[in-house]
mmCIF file of C-alpha atoms in Angstrom:
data_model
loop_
_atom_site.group_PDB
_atom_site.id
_atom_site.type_symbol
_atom_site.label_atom_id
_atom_site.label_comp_id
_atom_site.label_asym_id
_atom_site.label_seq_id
_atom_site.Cartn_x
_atom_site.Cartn_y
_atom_site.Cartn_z
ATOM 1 C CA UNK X 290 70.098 173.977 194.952
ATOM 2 C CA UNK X 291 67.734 176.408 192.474
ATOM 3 C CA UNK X 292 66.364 173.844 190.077
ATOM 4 C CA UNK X 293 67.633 174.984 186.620
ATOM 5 C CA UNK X 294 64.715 176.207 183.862
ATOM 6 C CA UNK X 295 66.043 175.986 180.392
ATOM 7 C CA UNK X 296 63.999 176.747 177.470
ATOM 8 C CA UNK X 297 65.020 175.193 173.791
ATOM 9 C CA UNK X 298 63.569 176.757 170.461
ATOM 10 C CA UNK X 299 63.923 174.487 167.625
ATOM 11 C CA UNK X 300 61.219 174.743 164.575
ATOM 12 C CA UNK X 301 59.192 172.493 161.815
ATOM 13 C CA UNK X 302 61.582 173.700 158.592
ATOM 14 C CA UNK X 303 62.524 170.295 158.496
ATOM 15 C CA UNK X 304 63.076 167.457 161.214
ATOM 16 C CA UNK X 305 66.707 168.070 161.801
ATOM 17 C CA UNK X 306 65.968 171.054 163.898
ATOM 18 C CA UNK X 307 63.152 169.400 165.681
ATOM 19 C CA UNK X 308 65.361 165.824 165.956
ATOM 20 C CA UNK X 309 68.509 168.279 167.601
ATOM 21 C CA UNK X 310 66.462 170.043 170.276
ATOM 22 C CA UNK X 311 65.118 166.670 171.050
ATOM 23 C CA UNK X 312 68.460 165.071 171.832
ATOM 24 C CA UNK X 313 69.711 167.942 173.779
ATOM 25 C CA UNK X 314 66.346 167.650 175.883
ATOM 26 C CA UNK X 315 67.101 163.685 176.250
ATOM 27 C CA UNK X 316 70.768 164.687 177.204
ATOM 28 C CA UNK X 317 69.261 167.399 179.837
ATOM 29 C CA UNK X 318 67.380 164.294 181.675
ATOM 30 C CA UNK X 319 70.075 162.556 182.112
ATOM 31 C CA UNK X 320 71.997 164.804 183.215
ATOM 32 C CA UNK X 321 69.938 166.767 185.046
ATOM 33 C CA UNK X 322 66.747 165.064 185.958
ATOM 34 C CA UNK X 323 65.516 167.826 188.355
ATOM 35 C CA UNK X 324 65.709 170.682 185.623
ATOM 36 C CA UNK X 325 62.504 172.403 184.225
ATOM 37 C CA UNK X 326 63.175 172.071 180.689
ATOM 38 C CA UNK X 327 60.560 173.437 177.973
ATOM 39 C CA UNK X 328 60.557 173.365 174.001
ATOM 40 C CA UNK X 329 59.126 175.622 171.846
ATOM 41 C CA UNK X 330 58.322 176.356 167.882
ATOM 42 C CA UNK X 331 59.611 178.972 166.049
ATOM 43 C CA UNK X 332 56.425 178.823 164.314
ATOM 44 C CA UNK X 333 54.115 179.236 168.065
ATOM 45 C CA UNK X 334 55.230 183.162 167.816
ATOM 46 C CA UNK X 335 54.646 183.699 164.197
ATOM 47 C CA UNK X 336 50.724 184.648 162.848
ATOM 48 C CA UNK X 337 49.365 181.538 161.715
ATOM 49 C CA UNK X 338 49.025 182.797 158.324
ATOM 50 C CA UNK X 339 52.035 183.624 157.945
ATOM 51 C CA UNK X 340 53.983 180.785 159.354
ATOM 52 C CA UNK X 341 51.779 178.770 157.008
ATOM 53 C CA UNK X 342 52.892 180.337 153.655
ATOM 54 C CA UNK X 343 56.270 180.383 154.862
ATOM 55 C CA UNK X 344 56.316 176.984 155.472
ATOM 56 C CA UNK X 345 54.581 175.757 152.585
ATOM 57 C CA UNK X 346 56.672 177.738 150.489
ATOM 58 C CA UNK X 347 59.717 176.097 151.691
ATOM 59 C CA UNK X 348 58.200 173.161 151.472
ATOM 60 C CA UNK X 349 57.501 172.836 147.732
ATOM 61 C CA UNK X 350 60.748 175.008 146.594
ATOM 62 C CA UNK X 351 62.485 171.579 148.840
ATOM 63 C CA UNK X 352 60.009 169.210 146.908
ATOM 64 C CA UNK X 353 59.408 170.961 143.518
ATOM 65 C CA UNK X 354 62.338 173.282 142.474
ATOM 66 C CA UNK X 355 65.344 172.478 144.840
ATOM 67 C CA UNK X 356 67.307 174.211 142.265
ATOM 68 C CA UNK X 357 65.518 177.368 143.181
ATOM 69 C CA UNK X 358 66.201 176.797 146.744
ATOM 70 C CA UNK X 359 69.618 176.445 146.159
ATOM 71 C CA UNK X 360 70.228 179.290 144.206
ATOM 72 C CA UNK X 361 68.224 181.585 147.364
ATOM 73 C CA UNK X 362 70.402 179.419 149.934
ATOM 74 C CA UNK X 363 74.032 180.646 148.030
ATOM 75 C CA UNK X 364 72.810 183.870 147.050
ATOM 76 C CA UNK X 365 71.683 184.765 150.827
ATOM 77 C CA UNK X 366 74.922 182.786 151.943
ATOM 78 C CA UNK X 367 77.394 185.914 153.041
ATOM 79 C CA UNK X 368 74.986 188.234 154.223
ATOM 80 C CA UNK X 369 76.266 189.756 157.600
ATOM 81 C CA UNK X 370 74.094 190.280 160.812
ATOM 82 C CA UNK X 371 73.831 194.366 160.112
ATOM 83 C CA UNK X 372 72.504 193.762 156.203
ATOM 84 C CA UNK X 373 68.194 194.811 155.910
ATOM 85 C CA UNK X 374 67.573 191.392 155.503
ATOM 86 C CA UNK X 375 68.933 189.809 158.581
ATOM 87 C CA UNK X 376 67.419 193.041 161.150
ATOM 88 C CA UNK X 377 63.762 192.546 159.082
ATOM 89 C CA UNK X 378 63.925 188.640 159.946
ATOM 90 C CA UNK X 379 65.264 189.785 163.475
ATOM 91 C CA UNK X 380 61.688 191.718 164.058
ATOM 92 C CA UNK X 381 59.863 188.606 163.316
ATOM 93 C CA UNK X 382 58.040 187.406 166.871
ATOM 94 C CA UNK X 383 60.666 189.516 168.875
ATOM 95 C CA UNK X 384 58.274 190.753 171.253
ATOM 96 C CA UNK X 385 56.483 187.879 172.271
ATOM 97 C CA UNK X 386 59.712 186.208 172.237
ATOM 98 C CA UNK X 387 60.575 188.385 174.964
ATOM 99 C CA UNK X 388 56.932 188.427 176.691
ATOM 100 C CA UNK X 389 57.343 184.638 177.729
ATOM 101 C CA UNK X 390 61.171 184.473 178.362
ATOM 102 C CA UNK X 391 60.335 187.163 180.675
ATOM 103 C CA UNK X 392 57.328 185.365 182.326
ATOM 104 C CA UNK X 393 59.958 182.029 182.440
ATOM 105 C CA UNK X 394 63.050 183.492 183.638
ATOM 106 C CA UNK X 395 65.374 180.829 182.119
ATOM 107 C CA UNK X 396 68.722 180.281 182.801
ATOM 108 C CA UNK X 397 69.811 179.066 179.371
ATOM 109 C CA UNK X 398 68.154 179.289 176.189
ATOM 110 C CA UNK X 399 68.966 176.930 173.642
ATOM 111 C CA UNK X 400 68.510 177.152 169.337
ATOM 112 C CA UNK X 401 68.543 174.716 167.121
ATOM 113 C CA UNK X 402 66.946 177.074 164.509
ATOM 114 C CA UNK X 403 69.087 179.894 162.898
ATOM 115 C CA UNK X 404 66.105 182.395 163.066
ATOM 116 C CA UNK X 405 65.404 181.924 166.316
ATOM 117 C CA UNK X 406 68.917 182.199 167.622
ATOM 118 C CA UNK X 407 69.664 185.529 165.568
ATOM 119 C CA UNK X 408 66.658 187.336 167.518
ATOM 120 C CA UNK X 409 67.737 186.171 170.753
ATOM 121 C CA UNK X 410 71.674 186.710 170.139
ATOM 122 C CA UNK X 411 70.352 190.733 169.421
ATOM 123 C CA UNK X 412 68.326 190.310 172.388
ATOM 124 C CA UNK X 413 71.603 189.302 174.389
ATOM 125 C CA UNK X 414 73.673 192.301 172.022
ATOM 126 C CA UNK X 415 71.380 195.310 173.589
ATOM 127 C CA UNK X 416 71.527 193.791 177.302
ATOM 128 C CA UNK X 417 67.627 193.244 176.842
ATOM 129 C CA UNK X 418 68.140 189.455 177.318
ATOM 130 C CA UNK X 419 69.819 188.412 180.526
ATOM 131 C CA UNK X 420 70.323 184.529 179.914
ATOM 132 C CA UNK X 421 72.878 182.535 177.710
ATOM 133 C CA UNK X 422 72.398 181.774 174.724
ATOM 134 C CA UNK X 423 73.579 178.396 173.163
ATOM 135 C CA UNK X 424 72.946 177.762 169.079
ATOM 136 C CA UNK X 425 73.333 174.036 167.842
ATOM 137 C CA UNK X 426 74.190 174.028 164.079
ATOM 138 C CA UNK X 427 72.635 171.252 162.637
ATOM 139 C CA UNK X 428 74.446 170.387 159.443
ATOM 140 C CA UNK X 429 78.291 170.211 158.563
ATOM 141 C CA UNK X 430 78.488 173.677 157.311
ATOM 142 C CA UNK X 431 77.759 177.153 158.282
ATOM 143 C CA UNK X 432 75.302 179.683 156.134
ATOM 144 C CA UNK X 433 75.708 183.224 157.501
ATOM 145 C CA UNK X 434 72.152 182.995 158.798
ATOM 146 C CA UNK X 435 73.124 181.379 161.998
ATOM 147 C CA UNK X 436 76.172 183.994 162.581
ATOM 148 C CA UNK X 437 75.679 186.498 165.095
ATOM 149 C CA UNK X 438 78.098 188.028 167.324
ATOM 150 C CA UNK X 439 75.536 188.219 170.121
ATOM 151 C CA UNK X 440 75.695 184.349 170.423
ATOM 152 C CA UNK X 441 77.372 183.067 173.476
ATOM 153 C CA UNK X 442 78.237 179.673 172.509
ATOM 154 C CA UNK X 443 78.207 177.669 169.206
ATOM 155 C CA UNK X 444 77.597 173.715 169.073
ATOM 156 C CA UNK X 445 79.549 172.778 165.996
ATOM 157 C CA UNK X 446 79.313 169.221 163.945
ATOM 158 C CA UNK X 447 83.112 169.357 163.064
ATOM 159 C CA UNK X 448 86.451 171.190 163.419
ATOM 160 C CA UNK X 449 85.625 172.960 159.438
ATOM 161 C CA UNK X 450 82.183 173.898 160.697
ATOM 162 C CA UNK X 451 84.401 175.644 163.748
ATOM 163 C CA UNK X 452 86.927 177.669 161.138
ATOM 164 C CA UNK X 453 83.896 178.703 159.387
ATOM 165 C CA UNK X 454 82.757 180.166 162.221
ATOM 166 C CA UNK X 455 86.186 181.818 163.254
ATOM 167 C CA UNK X 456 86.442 183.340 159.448
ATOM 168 C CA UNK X 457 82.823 185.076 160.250
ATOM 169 C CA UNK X 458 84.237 186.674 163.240
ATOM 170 C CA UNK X 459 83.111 184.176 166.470
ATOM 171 C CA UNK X 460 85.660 184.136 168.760
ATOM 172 C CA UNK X 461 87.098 180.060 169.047
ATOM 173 C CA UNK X 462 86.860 180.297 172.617
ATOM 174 C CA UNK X 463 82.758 180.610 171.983
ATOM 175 C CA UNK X 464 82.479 177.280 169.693
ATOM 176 C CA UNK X 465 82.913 174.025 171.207
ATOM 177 C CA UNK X 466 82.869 171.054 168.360
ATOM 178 C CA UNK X 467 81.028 168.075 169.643
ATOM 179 C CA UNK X 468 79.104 166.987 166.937
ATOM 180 C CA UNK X 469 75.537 167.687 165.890
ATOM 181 C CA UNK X 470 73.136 166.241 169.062
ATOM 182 C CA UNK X 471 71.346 163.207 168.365
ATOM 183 C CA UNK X 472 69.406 160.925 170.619
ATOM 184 C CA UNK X 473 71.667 159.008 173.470
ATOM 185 C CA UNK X 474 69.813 155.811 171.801
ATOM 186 C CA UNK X 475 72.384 155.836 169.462
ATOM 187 C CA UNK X 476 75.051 155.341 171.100
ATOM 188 C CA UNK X 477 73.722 152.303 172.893
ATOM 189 C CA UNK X 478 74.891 148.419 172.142
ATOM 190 C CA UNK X 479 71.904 146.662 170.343
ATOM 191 C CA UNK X 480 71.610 142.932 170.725
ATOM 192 C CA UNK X 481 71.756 142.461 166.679
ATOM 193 C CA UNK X 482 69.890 138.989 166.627
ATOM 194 C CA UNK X 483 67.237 140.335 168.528
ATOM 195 C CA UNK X 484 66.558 142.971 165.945
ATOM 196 C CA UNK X 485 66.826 140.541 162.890
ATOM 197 C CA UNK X 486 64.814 138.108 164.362
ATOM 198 C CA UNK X 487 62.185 140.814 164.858
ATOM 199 C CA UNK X 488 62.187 142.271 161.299
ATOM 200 C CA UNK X 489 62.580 138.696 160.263
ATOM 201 C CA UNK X 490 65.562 139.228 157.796
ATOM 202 C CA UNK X 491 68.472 136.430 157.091
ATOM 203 C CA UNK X 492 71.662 137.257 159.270
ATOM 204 C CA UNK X 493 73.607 136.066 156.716
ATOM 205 C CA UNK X 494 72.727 138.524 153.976
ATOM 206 C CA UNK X 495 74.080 141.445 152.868
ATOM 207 C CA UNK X 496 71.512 144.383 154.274
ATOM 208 C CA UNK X 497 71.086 147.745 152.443
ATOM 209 C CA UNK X 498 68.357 150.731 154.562
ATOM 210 C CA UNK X 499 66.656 152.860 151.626
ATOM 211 C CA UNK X 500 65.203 155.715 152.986
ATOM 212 C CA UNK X 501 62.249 156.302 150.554
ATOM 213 C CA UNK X 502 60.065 158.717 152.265
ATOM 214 C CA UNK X 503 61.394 161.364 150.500
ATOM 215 C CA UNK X 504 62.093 160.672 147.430
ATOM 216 C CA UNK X 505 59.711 159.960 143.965
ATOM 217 C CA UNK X 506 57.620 157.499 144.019
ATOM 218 C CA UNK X 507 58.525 155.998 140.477
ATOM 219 C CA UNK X 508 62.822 156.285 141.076
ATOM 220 C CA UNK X 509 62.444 154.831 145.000
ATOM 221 C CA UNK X 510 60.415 151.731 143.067
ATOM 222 C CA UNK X 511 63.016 151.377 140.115
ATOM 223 C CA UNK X 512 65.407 151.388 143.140
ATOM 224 C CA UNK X 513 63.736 149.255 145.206
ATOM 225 C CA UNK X 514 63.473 146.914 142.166
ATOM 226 C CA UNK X 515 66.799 146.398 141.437
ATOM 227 C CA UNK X 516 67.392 145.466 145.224
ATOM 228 C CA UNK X 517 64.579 142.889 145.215
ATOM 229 C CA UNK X 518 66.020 141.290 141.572
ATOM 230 C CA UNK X 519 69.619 141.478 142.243
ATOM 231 C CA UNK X 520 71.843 138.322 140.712
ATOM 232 C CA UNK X 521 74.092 138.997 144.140
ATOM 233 C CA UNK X 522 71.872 137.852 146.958
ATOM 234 C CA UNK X 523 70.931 141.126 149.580
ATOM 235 C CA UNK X 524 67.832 141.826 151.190
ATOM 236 C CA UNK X 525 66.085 145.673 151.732
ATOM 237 C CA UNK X 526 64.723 147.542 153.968
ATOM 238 C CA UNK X 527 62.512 150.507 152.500
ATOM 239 C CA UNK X 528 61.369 152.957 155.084
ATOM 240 C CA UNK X 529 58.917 154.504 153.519
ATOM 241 C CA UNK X 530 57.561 157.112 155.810
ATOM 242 C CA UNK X 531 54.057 158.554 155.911
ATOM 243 C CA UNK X 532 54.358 157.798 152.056
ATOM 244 C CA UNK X 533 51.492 155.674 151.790
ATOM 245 C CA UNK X 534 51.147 155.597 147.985
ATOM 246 C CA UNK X 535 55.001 153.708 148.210
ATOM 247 C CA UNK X 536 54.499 151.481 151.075
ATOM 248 C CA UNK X 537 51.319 150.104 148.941
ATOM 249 C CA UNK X 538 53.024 150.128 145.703
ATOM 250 C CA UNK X 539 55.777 147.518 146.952
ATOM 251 C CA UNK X 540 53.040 145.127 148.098
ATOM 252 C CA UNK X 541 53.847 143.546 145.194
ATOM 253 C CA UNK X 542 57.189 143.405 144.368
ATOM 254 C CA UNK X 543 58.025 142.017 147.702
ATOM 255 C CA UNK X 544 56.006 139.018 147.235
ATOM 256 C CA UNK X 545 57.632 138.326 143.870
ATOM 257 C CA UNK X 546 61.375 139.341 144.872
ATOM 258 C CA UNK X 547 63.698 137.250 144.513
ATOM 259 C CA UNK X 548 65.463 138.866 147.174
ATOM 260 C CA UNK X 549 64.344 139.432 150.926
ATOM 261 C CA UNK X 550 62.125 142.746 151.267
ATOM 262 C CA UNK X 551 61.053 144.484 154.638
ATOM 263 C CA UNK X 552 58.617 147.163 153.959
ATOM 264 C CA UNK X 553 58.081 149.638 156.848
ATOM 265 C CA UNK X 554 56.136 152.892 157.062
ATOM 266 C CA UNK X 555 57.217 155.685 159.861
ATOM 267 C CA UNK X 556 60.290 154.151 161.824
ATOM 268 C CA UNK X 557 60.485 155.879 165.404
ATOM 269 C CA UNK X 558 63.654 152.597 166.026
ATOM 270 C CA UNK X 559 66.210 153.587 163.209
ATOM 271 C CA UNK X 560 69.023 152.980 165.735
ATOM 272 C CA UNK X 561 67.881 149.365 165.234
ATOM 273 C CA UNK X 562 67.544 149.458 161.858
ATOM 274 C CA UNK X 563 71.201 151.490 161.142
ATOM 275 C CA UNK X 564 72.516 148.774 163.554
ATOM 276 C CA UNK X 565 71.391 145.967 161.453
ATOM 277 C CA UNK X 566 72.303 146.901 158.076
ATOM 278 C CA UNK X 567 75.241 147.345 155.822
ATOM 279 C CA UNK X 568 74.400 150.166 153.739
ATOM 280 C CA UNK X 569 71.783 153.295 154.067
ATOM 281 C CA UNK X 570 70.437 154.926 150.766
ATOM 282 C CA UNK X 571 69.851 158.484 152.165
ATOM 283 C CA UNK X 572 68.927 162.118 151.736
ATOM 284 C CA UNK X 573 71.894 163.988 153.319
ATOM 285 C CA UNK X 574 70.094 166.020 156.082
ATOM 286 C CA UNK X 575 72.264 166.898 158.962
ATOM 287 C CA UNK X 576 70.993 164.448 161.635
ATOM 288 C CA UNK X 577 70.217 161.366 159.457
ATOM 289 C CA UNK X 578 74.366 161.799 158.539
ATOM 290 C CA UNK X 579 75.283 162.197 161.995
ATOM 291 C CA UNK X 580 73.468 158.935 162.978
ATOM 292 C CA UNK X 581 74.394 156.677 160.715
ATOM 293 C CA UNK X 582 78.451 157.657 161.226
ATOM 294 C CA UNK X 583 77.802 157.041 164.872
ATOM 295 C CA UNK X 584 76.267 153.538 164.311
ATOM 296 C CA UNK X 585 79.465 153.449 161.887
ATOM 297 C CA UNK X 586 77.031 152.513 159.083
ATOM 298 C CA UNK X 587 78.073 153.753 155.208
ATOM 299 C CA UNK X 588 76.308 156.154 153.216
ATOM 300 C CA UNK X 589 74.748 156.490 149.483
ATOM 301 C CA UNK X 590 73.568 159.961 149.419
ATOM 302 C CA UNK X 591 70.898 159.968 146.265
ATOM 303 C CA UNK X 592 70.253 163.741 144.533
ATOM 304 C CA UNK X 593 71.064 165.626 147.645
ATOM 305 C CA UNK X 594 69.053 169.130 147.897
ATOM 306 C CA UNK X 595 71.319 172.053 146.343
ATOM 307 C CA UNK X 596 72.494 174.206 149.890
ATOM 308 C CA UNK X 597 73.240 172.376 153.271
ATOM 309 C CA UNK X 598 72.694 168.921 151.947
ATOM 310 C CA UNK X 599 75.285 169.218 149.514
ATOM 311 C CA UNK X 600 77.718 170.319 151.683
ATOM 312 C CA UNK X 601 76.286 167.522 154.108
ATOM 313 C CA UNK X 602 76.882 164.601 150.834
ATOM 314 C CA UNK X 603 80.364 166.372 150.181
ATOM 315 C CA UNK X 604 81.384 166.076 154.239
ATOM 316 C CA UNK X 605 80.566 162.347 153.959
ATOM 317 C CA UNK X 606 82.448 161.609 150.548
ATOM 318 C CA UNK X 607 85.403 163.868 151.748
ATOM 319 C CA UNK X 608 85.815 161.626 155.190
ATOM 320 C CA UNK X 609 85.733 158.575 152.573
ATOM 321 C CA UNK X 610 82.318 156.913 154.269
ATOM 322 C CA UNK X 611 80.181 157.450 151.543
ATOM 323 C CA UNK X 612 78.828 157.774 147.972
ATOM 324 C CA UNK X 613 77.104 160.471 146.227
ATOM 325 C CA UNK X 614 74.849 159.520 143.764
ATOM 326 C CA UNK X 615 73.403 162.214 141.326
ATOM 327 C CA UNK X 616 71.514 160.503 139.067
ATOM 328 C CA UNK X 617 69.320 157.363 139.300
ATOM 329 C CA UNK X 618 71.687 155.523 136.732
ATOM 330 C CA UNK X 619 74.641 156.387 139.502
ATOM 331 C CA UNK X 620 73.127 155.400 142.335
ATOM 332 C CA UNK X 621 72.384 151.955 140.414
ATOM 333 C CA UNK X 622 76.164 151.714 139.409
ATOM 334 C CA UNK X 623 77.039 152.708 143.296
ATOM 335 C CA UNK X 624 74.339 149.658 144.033
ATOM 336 C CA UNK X 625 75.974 146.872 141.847
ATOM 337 C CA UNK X 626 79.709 148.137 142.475
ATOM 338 C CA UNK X 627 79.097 148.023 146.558
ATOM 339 C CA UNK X 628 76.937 144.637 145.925
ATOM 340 C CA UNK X 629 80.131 143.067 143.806
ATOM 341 C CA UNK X 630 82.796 144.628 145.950
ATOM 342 C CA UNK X 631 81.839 144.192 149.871
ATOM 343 C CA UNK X 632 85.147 144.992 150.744
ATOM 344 C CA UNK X 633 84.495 148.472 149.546
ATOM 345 C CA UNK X 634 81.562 149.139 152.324
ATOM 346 C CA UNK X 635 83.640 147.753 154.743
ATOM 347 C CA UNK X 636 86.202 150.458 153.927
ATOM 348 C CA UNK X 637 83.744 153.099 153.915
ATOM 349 C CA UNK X 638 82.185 151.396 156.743
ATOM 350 C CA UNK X 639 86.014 152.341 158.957
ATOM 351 C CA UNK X 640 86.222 155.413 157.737
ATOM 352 C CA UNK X 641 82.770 155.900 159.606
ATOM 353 C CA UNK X 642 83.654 154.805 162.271
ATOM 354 C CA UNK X 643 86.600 157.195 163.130
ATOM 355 C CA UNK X 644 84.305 160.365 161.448
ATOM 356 C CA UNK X 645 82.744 161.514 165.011
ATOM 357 C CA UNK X 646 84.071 162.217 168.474
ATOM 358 C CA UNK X 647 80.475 160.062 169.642
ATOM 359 C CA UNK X 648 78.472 160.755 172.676
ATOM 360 C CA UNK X 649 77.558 164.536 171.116
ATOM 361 C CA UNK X 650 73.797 164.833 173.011
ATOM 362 C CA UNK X 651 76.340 164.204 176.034
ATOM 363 C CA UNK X 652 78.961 166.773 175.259
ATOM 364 C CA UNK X 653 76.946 169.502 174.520
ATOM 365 C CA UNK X 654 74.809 169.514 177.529
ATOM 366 C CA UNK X 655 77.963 169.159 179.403
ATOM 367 C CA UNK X 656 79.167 172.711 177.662
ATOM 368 C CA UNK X 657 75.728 173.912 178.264
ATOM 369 C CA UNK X 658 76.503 173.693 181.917
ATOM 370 C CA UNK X 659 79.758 175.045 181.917
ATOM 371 C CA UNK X 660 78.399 178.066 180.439
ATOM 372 C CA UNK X 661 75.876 178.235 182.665
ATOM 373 C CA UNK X 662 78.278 177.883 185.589
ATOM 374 C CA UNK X 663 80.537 180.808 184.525
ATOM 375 C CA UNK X 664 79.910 183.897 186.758
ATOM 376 C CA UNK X 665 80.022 186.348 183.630
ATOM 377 C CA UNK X 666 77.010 184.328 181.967
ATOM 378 C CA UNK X 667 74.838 184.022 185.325
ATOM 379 C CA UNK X 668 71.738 185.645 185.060
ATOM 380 C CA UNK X 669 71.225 188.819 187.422
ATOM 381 C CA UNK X 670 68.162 188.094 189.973
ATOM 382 C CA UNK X 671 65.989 191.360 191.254
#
């Protein structure tokens, strides 16, 4: 049998795109061990100037004036796939886009970039583009950038994600709802004691995961703070990241605590981590929700960024298995409530567990190949 070539375009706006592609790559191996599988950046086909200022641009609007991003990500929110904007950004590294999908001859290509997926889906509209093309949405709502009718199939995070997509036009036979793809890790069992006894935390304590990478330095100590002094015993783990300036500034106030504090820079194992803990303090981006409701794990979702994260915060508070916090003073309120009243994360902590179908890395690969398999999506061979 013809081994199957796949390419996968995902690109650095962010880690959730990169994080999806990944997972659908992982799923791939499994599944199909023999296929020849490459991923590519957005950003590759771009000039390097360009891609820079773009990037750095959304960058600090993200870090520096997320109300400004917001306002662009509503504003641009209903634009259809015909309007000037939409064919300018469908130009944008179209021709060497089609240079090396030419020179690879794939069978699928696979987006988890809405860019990326809009020049293709033309591509596939003006019978330029012989091979499928799949796009992954990575967050629990749709903006009209990654509509296009030229789009073959849709990977959708939930059945509202799927009737957004049917009110833009996509047919519901094209959208298959199996969750956002994350990493097969997470669905694995995880011998608990193992994992304590390597971070060295009590297995008796309440456990809360702040993510602190993100956020200011100043609010993720004040945070941080009230964890490590809290009346009601709990212990922390701060992940902070490549955020050197916090992982030194908590020297510290671990040592003088008078609660248990883990202090970790980059985590590549948050499956352990998520699988360990009670409680995750969180920005809401697409695939850090998705993993902690498959490990079942509660969320408090601190200032998320006006556009996809707040519709990401409202999914989770909706479903009932988290908190959004939109002020520091809230999220300490959310803090001492959850530390007073267990019984309230172990509500959330149900909900959570009945949010996801599970195994979505699995799913979507296996609609990947049922696409592929269907005689009017075959590619034509000379």
């Amino acid at each position: 049998m013809k081994e199957l070539r796949i390419l996968v375009f995902s690109a650095a706006f962010g880690n959730g795109h990169l994080r999806a592609a990944e997972a659908v790559i992982e799923g791939l191996r499994i599944k199909e061990p023999s296929a020849i599988v490459t991923h590519l950046d957005f950003g590759d086909f771009l000039s390097k100037r360009f891609n820079s200022v773009v990037k750095k641009l959304y960058f600090e609007l993200i870090k520096h004036s997320p109300k400004l991003w917001g306002k662009f990500y509503y504003q641009t929110s209903k634009l259809s796939p015909n309007s000037r904007i939409q064919c300018f950004l469908n130009q944008l590294g179209r021709s060497d886009f089609l240079k090396y999908i030419q020179e690879f001859n794939p069978d699928l290509i696979v987006c988890t970039y809405p860019t990326v997926s809009s020049i293709l889906a033309q591509l596939r509209l003006e019978h330029i583009l012989q091979a499928p093309v799949i796009t992954v949405i990575t967050d629990y709502t749709v903006h009209s950038h990654w509509v296009h009718p030229g789009v073959d199939c849709y990977i959708a995070a939930c059945e509202e994600v799927k009737e957004m997509l049917v009110t833009e036009g996509i047919l519901s036979q094209r959208i298959h709802v199996t969750g956002i793809p994350i990493s097969p890790k997470f669905e694995k069992k995880i011998d608990r004691e193992l994992i304590i006894s390597k971070l060295g935390i009590k297995q008796d304590l309440p456990t809360f995961l702040v993510m602190g990478a993100h956020g200011s330095l100043e609010s993720t100590k004040r945070i941080c703070k009230k964890l490590a002094d809290s009346e009601v015993p709990v212990q922390s783990i701060i992940v902070c990241g490549n955020n050197k300036k916090l992982y030194n500034s908590l020297h510290e106030m671990a040592a003088k605590a008078r609660n248990p504090m883990v202090r970790l820079g980059y985590a590549d194992n948050m499956e352990e981590l998520m699988s360990v803990t009670d409680l995750i303090v969180t920005k809401a981006g697409g695939l850090t929700v998705t993993e902690a409701l498959t490990k079942h794990l509660p969320l408090v979702i601190y200032q998320p960024i006006p556009g996809q994260e707040e519709h990401n915060a409202n999914f989770v508070q909706r479903i009932g298995a988290g908190k959004v916090a939109g002020t520091e003073e809230e999220l300490e309120e959310l803090l001492s409530r959850f530390l007073s009243h267990p019984q309230e994360i172990e509500e959330m902590r149900e909900k959570a567990s009945f949010a996801l179908l599970g195994h979505s890395a699995e799913q979507t690969v296996n609609n990947m190949l049922e696409l592929m398999m269907n005689p009017r999506n075959k590619k034509k061979t000379s």
